[in-house]
Coordinates of C-alpha atoms and ligand atoms in Angstrom, one line a residue:
X44 CA -14.7 -13.0 8.9
X45 CA -11.3 -11.6 8.0
X46 CA -10.3 -12.7 4.5
X47 CA -6.7 -13.1 3.4
X48 CA -5.2 -11.1 0.6
X49 CA -5.4 -12.6 -2.9
X50 CA -1.9 -12.7 -4.6
X51 CA -3.4 -13.3 -8.1
X52 CA -5.8 -10.4 -8.0
X53 CA -3.1 -8.1 -6.5
X54 CA -0.6 -9.1 -9.2
X55 CA -3.1 -8.1 -12.0
X56 CA -1.8 -4.5 -11.9
X57 CA 1.8 -5.4 -11.2
X58 CA 3.2 -2.7 -13.6
X59 CA 1.3 0.1 -11.8
X60 CA 2.2 -1.2 -8.4
X61 CA 5.9 -2.0 -9.0
X62 CA 6.7 1.4 -10.5
X63 CA 6.5 3.4 -7.2
X64 CA 8.6 0.7 -5.5
X65 CA 11.3 1.1 -8.1
X66 CA 11.1 4.9 -7.8
X67 CA 11.6 4.6 -4.1
X68 CA 14.5 2.1 -4.4
X69 CA 16.2 4.5 -6.9
X70 CA 16.4 7.1 -4.1
X71 CA 18.0 4.7 -1.6
X72 CA 21.8 5.5 -1.4
X73 CA 24.6 3.5 0.2
X74 CA 23.7 1.6 3.3
X75 CA 25.9 0.1 6.1
X76 CA 26.4 -3.6 6.8
X77 CA 23.3 -5.5 7.8
X78 CA 20.2 -7.2 6.6
X79 CA 17.6 -5.7 4.2
X80 CA 14.0 -5.9 5.4
X81 CA 11.0 -5.9 3.1
X82 CA 8.4 -4.7 5.6
X83 CA 4.9 -5.8 4.3
X84 CA 6.6 -7.8 1.5
X85 CA 3.3 -9.0 0.1
X86 CA 3.7 -11.5 -2.8
X87 CA 7.4 -10.6 -3.1
X88 CA 7.0 -8.3 -6.0
X89 CA 10.0 -6.2 -5.0
X90 CA 12.1 -9.1 -3.6
X91 CA 14.2 -9.6 -6.8
X92 CA 14.9 -5.9 -7.2
X93 CA 16.0 -5.6 -3.6
X94 CA 18.2 -8.7 -3.9
X95 CA 19.7 -7.5 -7.1
X96 CA 20.6 -4.1 -5.6
X97 CA 21.9 -5.5 -2.3
X98 CA 23.2 -8.9 -3.4
X99 CA 25.0 -11.0 -0.8
X100 CA 22.8 -9.6 2.0
X101 CA 20.0 -11.4 3.9
X102 CA 16.7 -10.3 2.6
X103 CA 13.9 -10.7 5.2
X104 CA 10.3 -10.5 4.3
X105 CA 7.7 -9.5 6.9
X106 CA 3.9 -9.8 6.3
X107 CA 0.7 -10.8 8.0
X108 CA -0.8 -12.6 5.0
X109 CA -0.1 -16.4 4.7
X110 CA -1.2 -16.4 1.1
X111 CA 1.1 -13.4 0.2
X112 CA 4.0 -15.0 2.1
X113 CA 3.6 -18.3 0.2
X114 CA 3.8 -16.5 -3.1
X115 CA 6.8 -14.4 -1.9
X116 CA 8.5 -17.7 -0.9
X117 CA 8.1 -18.9 -4.5
X118 CA 10.2 -16.0 -5.8
X119 CA 13.3 -17.5 -4.1
X120 CA 14.5 -14.0 -3.3
X121 CA 14.1 -14.1 0.5
X122 CA 16.5 -15.6 3.1
X123 CA 13.5 -15.7 5.5
X124 CA 9.9 -14.8 5.6
X125 CA 8.2 -14.1 8.8
X126 CA 4.4 -13.9 9.4
X127 CA 4.0 -11.1 12.0
X128 CA 2.3 -7.8 12.3
X129 CA 4.8 -5.1 11.3
X130 CA 3.8 -3.0 14.3
X131 CA 4.9 -5.9 16.6
X132 CA 7.9 -7.0 14.7
X133 CA 11.5 -6.4 16.0
X134 CA 14.7 -7.4 14.2
X135 CA 17.3 -9.7 15.8
X136 CA 20.1 -7.5 14.5
X137 CA 20.0 -3.8 13.4
X138 CA 19.0 -3.8 9.7
X139 CA 20.9 -1.7 7.1
X140 CA 17.6 -1.0 5.2
X141 CA 13.9 -1.2 6.1
X142 CA 12.1 -0.9 2.8
X143 CA 8.3 -0.7 3.0
X144 CA 6.3 -0.3 -0.2
X145 CA 2.5 0.2 0.1
X146 CA 2.0 -1.2 3.6
X147 CA 2.4 1.5 6.3
X148 CA -0.9 3.1 5.4
X149 CA -2.5 0.0 7.0
X150 CA -0.9 0.9 10.3
X151 CA -2.0 3.7 12.7
X152 CA 0.0 6.4 14.5
X153 CA 2.8 7.0 12.0
X154 CA 4.8 9.2 14.4
X155 CA 5.3 6.3 16.8
X156 CA 5.7 3.7 14.0
X157 CA 8.4 5.5 12.1
X158 CA 10.4 6.6 15.2
X159 CA 10.3 3.0 16.4
X160 CA 11.5 1.7 13.0
X161 CA 14.3 4.3 12.8
X162 CA 15.5 3.3 16.3
X163 CA 15.9 -0.3 15.0
X164 CA 18.3 0.7 12.2
X165 CA 22.0 0.2 12.1
X166 CA 24.0 3.5 12.4
X167 CA 23.6 5.1 8.9
X168 CA 20.8 2.7 8.0
X169 CA 17.9 3.7 5.9
X170 CA 14.1 3.6 6.3
X171 CA 12.4 3.9 2.9
X172 CA 8.7 4.2 2.7
X173 CA 6.0 4.6 0.0
X174 CA 2.3 4.9 0.9
X175 CA -0.7 5.7 -1.3
X176 CA -2.3 9.0 -0.6
X177 CA -5.5 8.5 -2.5
X178 CA -8.0 8.6 0.4
X179 CA -9.6 11.9 -0.6
X180 CA -9.7 11.0 -4.3
X181 CA -13.2 10.4 -5.8
X182 CA -12.5 6.6 -6.0
X183 CA -11.9 6.3 -2.3
X184 CA -14.5 8.8 -1.3
X185 CA -17.0 6.7 -3.3
X186 CA -16.1 3.6 -1.3
X187 CA -17.0 5.4 1.9
X188 CA -20.1 7.1 0.5
X189 CA -21.5 3.8 -1.0
X190 CA -20.8 1.9 2.2
X191 CA -22.4 4.5 4.5
X192 CA -25.4 4.9 2.2
X193 CA -26.1 1.2 1.8
X194 CA -25.0 -0.3 5.1
X195 CA -25.1 2.5 7.7
X196 CA -25.4 -0.2 10.4
X197 CA -21.8 -1.2 9.7
X198 CA -20.1 1.9 8.3
X199 CA -19.9 5.3 9.9
X200 CA -17.2 7.7 8.7
X201 CA -18.3 10.7 10.9
X202 CA -15.0 10.8 12.8
X203 CA -12.9 9.2 10.0
X204 CA -9.4 10.6 9.3
X205 CA -7.2 9.8 6.3
X206 CA -4.5 7.3 7.4
X207 CA -1.8 9.1 5.3
X208 CA -0.9 12.7 6.0
X209 CA 0.3 15.3 3.4
X210 CA 4.0 15.1 2.6
X211 CA 4.8 18.3 4.6
X212 CA 3.6 16.5 7.8
X213 CA 6.1 13.7 7.2
X214 CA 8.9 16.2 6.5
X215 CA 8.2 17.9 9.8
X216 CA 7.6 14.7 11.8
X217 CA 10.7 12.9 10.5
X218 CA 13.2 15.8 10.5
X219 CA 14.4 15.2 14.1
X220 CA 15.1 11.6 13.4
X221 CA 17.8 11.8 10.6
X222 CA 18.4 13.0 7.1
X223 CA 15.1 13.0 5.4
X224 CA 13.9 13.4 1.8
X225 CA 10.1 13.5 1.3
X226 CA 8.3 13.7 -2.0
X227 CA 4.9 13.0 -3.6
X228 CA 4.1 11.7 -7.1
X229 CA 0.8 11.6 -8.9
X230 CA 0.8 8.7 -11.4
X231 CA -1.7 9.0 -14.3
X232 CA -2.6 5.3 -14.6
X233 CA -4.3 4.3 -17.9
X234 CA -6.4 1.3 -16.9
X235 CA -7.4 -1.1 -19.7
X236 CA -11.1 -1.6 -20.5
X237 CA -12.8 -4.5 -18.6
X238 CA -15.7 -6.8 -19.7
X239 CA -17.8 -6.1 -16.6
X240 CA -17.9 -3.2 -14.2
X241 CA -15.5 -0.2 -14.0
X242 CA -11.7 -0.5 -14.4
X243 CA -11.1 1.6 -11.2
X244 CA -13.2 -0.9 -9.2
X245 CA -11.0 -3.8 -10.6
X246 CA -7.9 -1.8 -9.6
X247 CA -9.1 -1.2 -6.0
X248 CA -10.6 -4.7 -5.5
X249 CA -7.5 -6.4 -4.1
X250 CA -6.5 -3.4 -1.9
X251 CA -8.7 -0.5 -0.8
X252 CA -12.0 -2.4 -1.3
X253 CA -10.9 -5.2 1.0
X254 CA -11.9 -3.7 4.4
X255 CA -15.3 -3.0 3.0
X256 CA -15.8 -6.4 1.5
X257 CA -14.8 -8.0 4.8
X258 CA -17.9 -6.7 6.5
X259 CA -20.4 -7.8 3.8
X260 CA -21.9 -11.1 2.8
X261 CA -21.9 -12.2 -0.8
X262 CA -25.3 -10.7 -1.8
X263 CA -24.5 -7.4 0.0
X264 CA -21.1 -7.3 -1.7
X265 CA -22.8 -7.6 -5.1
X266 CA -25.1 -4.6 -4.2
X267 CA -22.1 -2.7 -3.0
X268 CA -20.1 -3.4 -6.2
X269 CA -23.0 -2.4 -8.4
X270 CA -23.4 1.0 -6.6
X271 CA -19.6 1.5 -6.5
X272 CA -19.3 0.8 -10.3
X273 CA -22.0 3.4 -10.9
X274 CA -20.4 6.0 -8.7
X275 CA -17.0 5.5 -10.4
X276 CA -18.6 6.0 -13.9
X277 CA -19.7 9.5 -12.7
X278 CA -16.1 10.4 -11.8
X279 CA -13.9 8.5 -14.3
X280 CA -15.3 8.4 -17.9
X281 CA -13.8 6.1 -20.5
X282 CA -11.4 7.4 -23.2
X283 CA -12.2 6.6 -26.9
X284 CA -10.7 3.1 -26.6
X285 CA -12.6 2.3 -23.3
X286 CA -9.6 2.7 -21.1
X287 CA -9.8 5.0 -18.1
X288 CA -7.2 7.6 -16.8
X289 CA -6.9 7.0 -13.1
X290 CA -4.7 9.6 -11.2
X291 CA -3.2 8.1 -8.2
X292 CA -1.1 10.0 -5.5
X293 CA 1.7 8.4 -3.5
X294 CA 3.9 9.8 -0.8
X295 CA 7.5 8.7 -0.4
X296 CA 10.3 9.2 2.0
X297 CA 13.8 8.0 2.7
X298 CA 15.4 8.6 6.1
X299 CA 19.0 8.0 6.9
X300 CA 19.6 7.4 10.6
Ligands
SAM592 C1 -0.5 -3.5 -1.1 S1 0.4 -4.9 -0.5 C2 2.1 -4.4 -0.8 C3 3.0 -5.6 -1.0 C4 4.4 -5.3 -1.4 N1 5.2 -4.4 -0.5 C5 4.5 -4.7 -2.8 O1 5.1 -3.7 -3.0 O2 3.9 -5.4 -3.7 C6 0.3 -4.7 1.2 C7 0.8 -5.8 2.1 O3 0.9 -5.4 3.4 C8 0.5 -6.5 4.2 N2 0.1 -5.9 5.5 C9 -1.0 -5.2 5.8 N3 -1.0 -4.9 7.1 C10 0.1 -5.4 7.7 C11 0.7 -5.4 9.0 N4 0.1 -4.8 10.0 N5 1.9 -6.0 9.2 C12 2.5 -6.7 8.1 N6 2.0 -6.7 6.9 C13 0.9 -6.1 6.6 C14 -0.6 -7.2 3.5 O4 -0.7 -8.5 4.0 C15 -0.1 -7.1 2.1 O5 0.6 -8.2 1.7

C-alpha cells in the first residue's frame, strides 16, 4: 500500500532541507508578470520565502500528498493548493516562475519534463529547480544493497539508473531552451546524535527510504532498518560528540525562457 508523506518527520531536518531552496531562490532574478508556482510544494517550507520575495503575486502550490498539502495550507502563504501529479499538471495562465525544490527527482524523463515546463512559462519566465544527486553515495547505495540482499523477491536493481544526471547533462539538455545556469553543491551536513539507530537513517527516513518501506510489512521493515543502520555505521562514523558528517550533493539550475 502506498503510504503518504509524513510532514512531521520531513520537518525534523528543516534547516538542512531549506538551505538549498534558499540558495536556489537567491539565483532567481527578475521575473515577468504572472503567478509563482511551487511545484512539489510539500509542507510549504518554502512558501513564506517565495511570497516574501514575490509579494502581491498568486502563489500556487502543487503536490500529490494530501498530508503535505494540509500542512502547506496552514502556512497561509498559498493562494491555492492543488493535489495533482506534477507531470500531469498544466497552469491556467503562463506562470512567471516555476520553482521546484527537491521534487523533480521523483519524476522520470527529465528532458521531456523540463521542456514541457519551460513551454508553460510566460515570456521571460523562469524555471528554477533543485534535485538531490545523492544516488551513488554510500547512504543510497546501502539502501539498494540491503533491499536486494534481504528481499530479492521485491527489489532488483540490475537495470537501475540514477534518476538525476550529472550537472553537465542538464547544461547540455537545457541549453536550447533558454538562458541556463547550472551548478552543483555538496553540503557537509552535521547530523546530531540520535538515541537509537544511525543519524543518516533518520535523515533519509522521510524521503529516500520511503519507496523501500512501502514494499515491506512492519516486521520486514524492522529487519531492513537494522541492516541499513549497520551498513551506515560502516560508512559514516561518529565524531567525538556522536554527531555524523553526512556529505550531500544537490544539483541546481535556473532557466530563463
Ligand atoms: C522532499 S519533498 C520537498 C517539498 C518542498 N518542495 C520543500 O522544499 O520542502 C518532495 C515533495 O514532492 C512531492 N511529490 C513527489 N512526487 C510528486 C509528483 N509526481 N507530483 C507532485 N508532487 C510530488 C511529495 O509529495 C513531497 O511533498
